[in-house]
JSON list of C-alpha atoms in Angstrom, two decimals:
[
{"chain": "A", "resi": 1, "resn": "MET", "atom": "CA", "xyz": [-19.54, 5.13, 10.24]},
{"chain": "A", "resi": 2, "resn": "SER", "atom": "CA", "xyz": [-16.93, 7.82, 9.78]},
{"chain": "A", "resi": 3, "resn": "GLU", "atom": "CA", "xyz": [-16.27, 9.44, 6.47]},
{"chain": "A", "resi": 4, "resn": "TYR", "atom": "CA", "xyz": [-12.70, 9.22, 5.28]},
{"chain": "A", "resi": 5, "resn": "SER", "atom": "CA", "xyz": [-11.05, 11.33, 2.65]},
{"chain": "A", "resi": 6, "resn": "PHE", "atom": "CA", "xyz": [-8.15, 10.20, 0.50]},
{"chain": "A", "resi": 7, "resn": "ARG", "atom": "CA", "xyz": [-5.68, 12.76, -0.82]},
{"chain": "A", "resi": 8, "resn": "LEU", "atom": "CA", "xyz": [-2.08, 13.57, -1.64]},
{"chain": "A", "resi": 9, "resn": "ALA", "atom": "CA", "xyz": [0.15, 13.79, 1.41]},
{"chain": "A", "resi": 10, "resn": "LYS", "atom": "CA", "xyz": [1.63, 17.19, 2.24]},
{"chain": "A", "resi": 11, "resn": "ALA", "atom": "CA", "xyz": [5.29, 17.82, 3.06]},
{"chain": "A", "resi": 12, "resn": "GLU", "atom": "CA", "xyz": [4.36, 19.13, 6.51]},
{"chain": "A", "resi": 13, "resn": "GLU", "atom": "CA", "xyz": [2.72, 15.74, 7.28]},
{"chain": "A", "resi": 14, "resn": "LEU", "atom": "CA", "xyz": [5.97, 13.82, 6.84]},
{"chain": "A", "resi": 15, "resn": "ASN", "atom": "CA", "xyz": [6.60, 13.27, 10.58]},
{"chain": "A", "resi": 16, "resn": "ALA", "atom": "CA", "xyz": [3.00, 12.22, 11.29]},
{"chain": "A", "resi": 17, "resn": "ILE", "atom": "CA", "xyz": [3.16, 9.77, 8.37]},
{"chain": "A", "resi": 18, "resn": "TRP", "atom": "CA", "xyz": [6.48, 8.45, 9.59]},
{"chain": "A", "resi": 19, "resn": "ASP", "atom": "CA", "xyz": [4.95, 7.87, 13.06]},
{"chain": "A", "resi": 20, "resn": "ILE", "atom": "CA", "xyz": [2.21, 5.74, 11.44]},
{"chain": "A", "resi": 21, "resn": "LEU", "atom": "CA", "xyz": [4.80, 3.75, 9.48]},
{"chain": "A", "resi": 22, "resn": "GLN", "atom": "CA", "xyz": [6.95, 3.20, 12.58]},
{"chain": "A", "resi": 23, "resn": "GLU", "atom": "CA", "xyz": [3.90, 1.85, 14.42]},
{"chain": "A", "resi": 24, "resn": "ALA", "atom": "CA", "xyz": [3.26, -0.52, 11.50]},
{"chain": "A", "resi": 25, "resn": "ILE", "atom": "CA", "xyz": [6.92, -1.60, 11.49]},
{"chain": "A", "resi": 26, "resn": "ASP", "atom": "CA", "xyz": [6.63, -2.39, 15.22]},
{"chain": "A", "resi": 27, "resn": "ARG", "atom": "CA", "xyz": [3.39, -4.37, 14.63]},
{"chain": "A", "resi": 28, "resn": "ARG", "atom": "CA", "xyz": [5.03, -6.41, 11.85]},
{"chain": "A", "resi": 29, "resn": "LYS", "atom": "CA", "xyz": [7.84, -7.27, 14.29]},
{"chain": "A", "resi": 30, "resn": "ALA", "atom": "CA", "xyz": [5.40, -8.15, 17.09]},
{"chain": "A", "resi": 31, "resn": "ASP", "atom": "CA", "xyz": [3.49, -10.39, 14.64]},
{"chain": "A", "resi": 32, "resn": "GLY", "atom": "CA", "xyz": [6.75, -12.24, 13.93]},
{"chain": "A", "resi": 33, "resn": "SER", "atom": "CA", "xyz": [6.95, -10.92, 10.36]},
{"chain": "A", "resi": 34, "resn": "ALA", "atom": "CA", "xyz": [10.28, -10.25, 8.68]},
{"chain": "A", "resi": 35, "resn": "GLN", "atom": "CA", "xyz": [8.61, -7.54, 6.56]},
{"chain": "A", "resi": 36, "resn": "TRP", "atom": "CA", "xyz": [9.93, -4.00, 7.14]},
{"chain": "A", "resi": 37, "resn": "GLN", "atom": "CA", "xyz": [12.56, -5.16, 9.65]},
{"chain": "A", "resi": 38, "resn": "ASP", "atom": "CA", "xyz": [15.60, -4.12, 7.58]},
{"chain": "A", "resi": 39, "resn": "GLY", "atom": "CA", "xyz": [15.53, -0.31, 7.69]},
{"chain": "A", "resi": 40, "resn": "TYR", "atom": "CA", "xyz": [12.94, -0.04, 4.90]},
{"chain": "A", "resi": 41, "resn": "PRO", "atom": "CA", "xyz": [10.73, 1.85, 4.64]},
{"chain": "A", "resi": 42, "resn": "ASN", "atom": "CA", "xyz": [12.43, 4.87, 6.19]},
{"chain": "A", "resi": 43, "resn": "LEU", "atom": "CA", "xyz": [11.89, 8.61, 6.49]},
{"chain": "A", "resi": 44, "resn": "GLN", "atom": "CA", "xyz": [13.83, 9.32, 3.26]},
{"chain": "A", "resi": 45, "resn": "VAL", "atom": "CA", "xyz": [11.64, 6.90, 1.26]},
{"chain": "A", "resi": 46, "resn": "VAL", "atom": "CA", "xyz": [8.48, 8.61, 2.53]},
{"chain": "A", "resi": 47, "resn": "ALA", "atom": "CA", "xyz": [9.91, 12.08, 1.86]},
{"chain": "A", "resi": 48, "resn": "LYS", "atom": "CA", "xyz": [10.66, 10.97, -1.72]},
{"chain": "A", "resi": 49, "resn": "ASP", "atom": "CA", "xyz": [7.08, 9.61, -2.09]},
{"chain": "A", "resi": 50, "resn": "ILE", "atom": "CA", "xyz": [5.69, 13.01, -1.08]},
{"chain": "A", "resi": 51, "resn": "GLU", "atom": "CA", "xyz": [8.14, 14.88, -3.31]},
{"chain": "A", "resi": 52, "resn": "ARG", "atom": "CA", "xyz": [7.08, 12.73, -6.31]},
{"chain": "A", "resi": 53, "resn": "ASP", "atom": "CA", "xyz": [3.34, 13.23, -5.56]},
{"chain": "A", "resi": 54, "resn": "ALA", "atom": "CA", "xyz": [3.11, 9.49, -4.85]},
{"chain": "A", "resi": 55, "resn": "GLY", "atom": "CA", "xyz": [2.34, 9.65, -1.10]},
{"chain": "A", "resi": 56, "resn": "TYR", "atom": "CA", "xyz": [-1.35, 9.47, -0.20]},
{"chain": "A", "resi": 57, "resn": "VAL", "atom": "CA", "xyz": [-3.11, 9.70, 3.15]},
{"chain": "A", "resi": 58, "resn": "LEU", "atom": "CA", "xyz": [-6.45, 8.52, 4.45]},
{"chain": "A", "resi": 59, "resn": "VAL", "atom": "CA", "xyz": [-7.88, 11.19, 6.73]},
{"chain": "A", "resi": 60, "resn": "GLU", "atom": "CA", "xyz": [-10.74, 11.24, 9.25]},
{"chain": "A", "resi": 61, "resn": "GLU", "atom": "CA", "xyz": [-11.72, 14.88, 9.79]},
{"chain": "A", "resi": 62, "resn": "ASP", "atom": "CA", "xyz": [-8.20, 16.33, 10.28]},
{"chain": "A", "resi": 63, "resn": "ARG", "atom": "CA", "xyz": [-6.53, 13.19, 11.59]},
{"chain": "A", "resi": 64, "resn": "LEU", "atom": "CA", "xyz": [-4.22, 11.00, 9.50]},
{"chain": "A", "resi": 65, "resn": "VAL", "atom": "CA", "xyz": [-5.30, 7.39, 9.85]},
{"chain": "A", "resi": 66, "resn": "GLY", "atom": "CA", "xyz": [-3.47, 5.68, 6.99]},
{"chain": "A", "resi": 67, "resn": "TYR", "atom": "CA", "xyz": [-0.74, 6.03, 4.38]},
{"chain": "A", "resi": 68, "resn": "CYS", "atom": "CA", "xyz": [0.29, 4.45, 1.09]},
{"chain": "A", "resi": 69, "resn": "ALA", "atom": "CA", "xyz": [2.41, 5.22, -1.94]},
{"chain": "A", "resi": 70, "resn": "LEU", "atom": "CA", "xyz": [0.82, 4.95, -5.41]},
{"chain": "A", "resi": 71, "resn": "PHE", "atom": "CA", "xyz": [2.56, 4.64, -8.75]},
{"chain": "A", "resi": 72, "resn": "ILE", "atom": "CA", "xyz": [1.13, 4.24, -12.24]},
{"chain": "A", "resi": 73, "resn": "ASP", "atom": "CA", "xyz": [2.83, 1.67, -14.49]},
{"chain": "A", "resi": 74, "resn": "ASP", "atom": "CA", "xyz": [6.00, 2.07, -12.45]},
{"chain": "A", "resi": 75, "resn": "GLU", "atom": "CA", "xyz": [7.40, -0.95, -10.67]},
{"chain": "A", "resi": 76, "resn": "PRO", "atom": "CA", "xyz": [10.50, -2.39, -12.33]},
{"chain": "A", "resi": 77, "resn": "ALA", "atom": "CA", "xyz": [10.53, -5.43, -10.01]},
{"chain": "A", "resi": 78, "resn": "TYR", "atom": "CA", "xyz": [7.18, -6.48, -11.49]},
{"chain": "A", "resi": 79, "resn": "ASP", "atom": "CA", "xyz": [8.77, -7.02, -14.92]},
{"chain": "A", "resi": 80, "resn": "ASP", "atom": "CA", "xyz": [10.41, -10.19, -13.60]},
{"chain": "A", "resi": 81, "resn": "ILE", "atom": "CA", "xyz": [7.49, -12.03, -12.03]},
{"chain": "A", "resi": 82, "resn": "GLN", "atom": "CA", "xyz": [7.81, -15.76, -11.51]},
{"chain": "A", "resi": 83, "resn": "GLY", "atom": "CA", "xyz": [4.27, -16.44, -12.62]},
{"chain": "A", "resi": 84, "resn": "ASN", "atom": "CA", "xyz": [1.95, -14.31, -14.73]},
{"chain": "A", "resi": 85, "resn": "TRP", "atom": "CA", "xyz": [0.08, -11.06, -14.27]},
{"chain": "A", "resi": 86, "resn": "LEU", "atom": "CA", "xyz": [-3.61, -11.19, -15.21]},
{"chain": "A", "resi": 87, "resn": "THR", "atom": "CA", "xyz": [-3.28, -8.24, -17.59]},
{"chain": "A", "resi": 88, "resn": "ASP", "atom": "CA", "xyz": [-0.54, -6.57, -19.59]},
{"chain": "A", "resi": 89, "resn": "GLY", "atom": "CA", "xyz": [-2.00, -3.08, -19.72]},
{"chain": "A", "resi": 90, "resn": "SER", "atom": "CA", "xyz": [-1.81, -0.08, -17.44]},
{"chain": "A", "resi": 91, "resn": "PHE", "atom": "CA", "xyz": [-1.89, -0.59, -13.65]},
{"chain": "A", "resi": 92, "resn": "VAL", "atom": "CA", "xyz": [-1.68, 1.22, -10.33]},
{"chain": "A", "resi": 93, "resn": "VAL", "atom": "CA", "xyz": [0.79, -0.30, -7.88]},
{"chain": "A", "resi": 94, "resn": "PHE", "atom": "CA", "xyz": [0.61, 0.49, -4.17]},
{"chain": "A", "resi": 95, "resn": "HIS", "atom": "CA", "xyz": [3.34, 0.19, -1.57]},
{"chain": "A", "resi": 96, "resn": "ARG", "atom": "CA", "xyz": [3.90, 1.07, 2.10]},
{"chain": "A", "resi": 97, "resn": "VAL", "atom": "CA", "xyz": [0.32, 0.59, 3.26]},
{"chain": "A", "resi": 98, "resn": "ALA", "atom": "CA", "xyz": [0.19, 1.53, 6.94]},
{"chain": "A", "resi": 99, "resn": "VAL", "atom": "CA", "xyz": [-2.56, 2.34, 9.44]},
{"chain": "A", "resi": 100, "resn": "SER", "atom": "CA", "xyz": [-2.38, 4.35, 12.66]},
{"chain": "A", "resi": 101, "resn": "LYS", "atom": "CA", "xyz": [-2.25, 2.12, 15.76]},
{"chain": "A", "resi": 102, "resn": "ASP", "atom": "CA", "xyz": [-5.40, 3.85, 17.04]},
{"chain": "A", "resi": 103, "resn": "TYR", "atom": "CA", "xyz": [-7.31, 2.53, 14.02]},
{"chain": "A", "resi": 104, "resn": "VAL", "atom": "CA", "xyz": [-6.00, -1.05, 13.77]},
{"chain": "A", "resi": 105, "resn": "GLY", "atom": "CA", "xyz": [-8.79, -3.62, 13.54]},
{"chain": "A", "resi": 106, "resn": "LYS", "atom": "CA", "xyz": [-11.34, -1.08, 12.26]},
{"chain": "A", "resi": 107, "resn": "GLY", "atom": "CA", "xyz": [-11.12, -1.98, 8.57]},
{"chain": "A", "resi": 108, "resn": "ILE", "atom": "CA", "xyz": [-8.96, 1.04, 7.70]},
{"chain": "A", "resi": 109, "resn": "ALA", "atom": "CA", "xyz": [-6.49, -0.86, 5.50]},
{"chain": "A", "resi": 110, "resn": "GLN", "atom": "CA", "xyz": [-9.46, -2.18, 3.54]},
{"chain": "A", "resi": 111, "resn": "GLN", "atom": "CA", "xyz": [-10.86, 1.38, 3.28]},
{"chain": "A", "resi": 112, "resn": "LEU", "atom": "CA", "xyz": [-7.47, 2.51, 1.99]},
{"chain": "A", "resi": 113, "resn": "LEU", "atom": "CA", "xyz": [-7.49, -0.19, -0.72]},
{"chain": "A", "resi": 114, "resn": "LEU", "atom": "CA", "xyz": [-11.03, 0.76, -1.75]},
{"chain": "A", "resi": 115, "resn": "HIS", "atom": "CA", "xyz": [-9.87, 4.38, -2.13]},
{"chain": "A", "resi": 116, "resn": "ILE", "atom": "CA", "xyz": [-6.96, 3.13, -4.26]},
{"chain": "A", "resi": 117, "resn": "GLU", "atom": "CA", "xyz": [-9.53, 1.35, -6.47]},
{"chain": "A", "resi": 118, "resn": "SER", "atom": "CA", "xyz": [-11.38, 4.67, -6.88]},
{"chain": "A", "resi": 119, "resn": "PHE", "atom": "CA", "xyz": [-8.08, 6.42, -7.67]},
{"chain": "A", "resi": 120, "resn": "ALA", "atom": "CA", "xyz": [-7.47, 3.91, -10.49]},
{"chain": "A", "resi": 121, "resn": "ARG", "atom": "CA", "xyz": [-11.05, 4.03, -11.80]},
{"chain": "A", "resi": 122, "resn": "ASP", "atom": "CA", "xyz": [-10.99, 7.86, -11.85]},
{"chain": "A", "resi": 123, "resn": "ARG", "atom": "CA", "xyz": [-7.94, 7.60, -14.13]},
{"chain": "A", "resi": 124, "resn": "GLU", "atom": "CA", "xyz": [-9.46, 4.77, -16.20]},
{"chain": "A", "resi": 125, "resn": "ILE", "atom": "CA", "xyz": [-6.68, 2.39, -15.17]},
{"chain": "A", "resi": 126, "resn": "PRO", "atom": "CA", "xyz": [-8.05, -1.17, -15.30]},
{"chain": "A", "resi": 127, "resn": "SER", "atom": "CA", "xyz": [-5.87, -2.99, -12.80]},
{"chain": "A", "resi": 128, "resn": "LEU", "atom": "CA", "xyz": [-4.21, -2.82, -9.39]},
{"chain": "A", "resi": 129, "resn": "ARG", "atom": "CA", "xyz": [-1.03, -4.66, -8.48]},
{"chain": "A", "resi": 130, "resn": "ALA", "atom": "CA", "xyz": [0.67, -5.15, -5.15]},
{"chain": "A", "resi": 131, "resn": "ASP", "atom": "CA", "xyz": [2.93, -7.50, -3.26]},
{"chain": "A", "resi": 132, "resn": "THR", "atom": "CA", "xyz": [3.49, -8.52, 0.33]},
{"chain": "A", "resi": 133, "resn": "ASN", "atom": "CA", "xyz": [5.62, -10.80, 2.46]},
{"chain": "A", "resi": 134, "resn": "PHE", "atom": "CA", "xyz": [4.61, -14.44, 2.75]},
{"chain": "A", "resi": 135, "resn": "ASP", "atom": "CA", "xyz": [4.23, -13.86, 6.52]},
{"chain": "A", "resi": 136, "resn": "ASN", "atom": "CA", "xyz": [2.03, -10.73, 6.40]},
{"chain": "A", "resi": 137, "resn": "ALA", "atom": "CA", "xyz": [-1.19, -12.52, 7.35]},
{"chain": "A", "resi": 138, "resn": "ALA", "atom": "CA", "xyz": [-3.22, -9.31, 7.76]},
{"chain": "A", "resi": 139, "resn": "MET", "atom": "CA", "xyz": [-2.52, -8.05, 4.23]},
{"chain": "A", "resi": 140, "resn": "LEU", "atom": "CA", "xyz": [-2.99, -11.52, 2.73]},
{"chain": "A", "resi": 141, "resn": "ARG", "atom": "CA", "xyz": [-6.47, -11.65, 4.34]},
{"chain": "A", "resi": 142, "resn": "ILE", "atom": "CA", "xyz": [-7.35, -8.22, 2.91]},
{"chain": "A", "resi": 143, "resn": "PHE", "atom": "CA", "xyz": [-6.21, -9.27, -0.58]},
{"chain": "A", "resi": 144, "resn": "GLU", "atom": "CA", "xyz": [-8.42, -12.36, -0.31]},
{"chain": "A", "resi": 145, "resn": "LYS", "atom": "CA", "xyz": [-11.41, -10.39, 1.02]},
{"chain": "A", "resi": 146, "resn": "LEU", "atom": "CA", "xyz": [-11.14, -7.80, -1.80]},
{"chain": "A", "resi": 147, "resn": "ASN", "atom": "CA", "xyz": [-10.75, -10.46, -4.52]},
{"chain": "A", "resi": 148, "resn": "TYR", "atom": "CA", "xyz": [-7.13, -9.93, -5.48]},
{"chain": "A", "resi": 149, "resn": "GLN", "atom": "CA", "xyz": [-5.71, -12.84, -7.46]},
{"chain": "A", "resi": 150, "resn": "TYR", "atom": "CA", "xyz": [-2.36, -14.41, -6.59]},
{"chain": "A", "resi": 151, "resn": "CYS", "atom": "CA", "xyz": [-0.11, -14.12, -9.66]},
{"chain": "A", "resi": 152, "resn": "GLY", "atom": "CA", "xyz": [3.28, -15.43, -8.53]},
{"chain": "A", "resi": 153, "resn": "GLU", "atom": "CA", "xyz": [6.41, -14.10, -6.88]},
{"chain": "A", "resi": 154, "resn": "VAL", "atom": "CA", "xyz": [8.51, -10.97, -7.32]},
{"chain": "A", "resi": 155, "resn": "VAL", "atom": "CA", "xyz": [11.85, -10.12, -5.74]},
{"chain": "A", "resi": 156, "resn": "PHE", "atom": "CA", "xyz": [12.37, -6.94, -3.76]},
{"chain": "A", "resi": 157, "resn": "ARG", "atom": "CA", "xyz": [15.66, -5.98, -2.17]},
{"chain": "A", "resi": 158, "resn": "GLY", "atom": "CA", "xyz": [16.78, -9.62, -2.30]},
{"chain": "A", "resi": 159, "resn": "GLY", "atom": "CA", "xyz": [13.60, -11.12, -0.84]},
{"chain": "A", "resi": 160, "resn": "SER", "atom": "CA", "xyz": [10.82, -13.04, -2.56]},
{"chain": "A", "resi": 161, "resn": "ARG", "atom": "CA", "xyz": [7.30, -11.69, -2.11]},
{"chain": "A", "resi": 162, "resn": "LYS", "atom": "CA", "xyz": [3.79, -12.76, -3.10]},
{"chain": "A", "resi": 163, "resn": "ALA", "atom": "CA", "xyz": [2.40, -10.71, -6.00]},
{"chain": "A", "resi": 164, "resn": "PHE", "atom": "CA", "xyz": [-1.29, -9.97, -6.53]},
{"chain": "A", "resi": 165, "resn": "GLU", "atom": "CA", "xyz": [-3.46, -8.27, -9.11]},
{"chain": "A", "resi": 166, "resn": "LYS", "atom": "CA", "xyz": [-7.07, -7.14, -9.16]},
{"chain": "A", "resi": 167, "resn": "ILE", "atom": "CA", "xyz": [-8.87, -6.32, -12.38]},
{"chain": "A", "resi": 168, "resn": "LEU", "atom": "CA", "xyz": [-11.34, -3.47, -11.90]},
{"chain": "A", "resi": 169, "resn": "SER", "atom": "CA", "xyz": [-14.70, -3.92, -13.62]}
]
């Protein structure tokens, strides 16, 4: 199996990252999902991620295979959950998880989430939080497989989304 490295995205990778996100946007549409069909995410959002040192890439040799944005204790929408988080301490939240079309079906999104777990553990942050659309079957399966717990609903840009948390041991 290939070795993947996980690191901060570089400004000069913006277009390659955007290509991966556009592929993911197209796949969401083809799957019949409403997620990411409203002009978000966009190139400006990704550029801001990179500028804030929040954009991370999964790399195989020198090829970008996945992208996500990571934030520590920073998701205002999560303050108003309809339900309950498992913890009330520090957490890493991830957004904009996307995988290159050439790597779909190879467990790359799961690899990405495992690297996010390592990122949190390395910083001694005990919990991960994330959300997804009700109709994003692929991400819902990954959350189940990696033992994320459903916590309730949060609202993003006017839409309700399923919220999950995983406590790291």
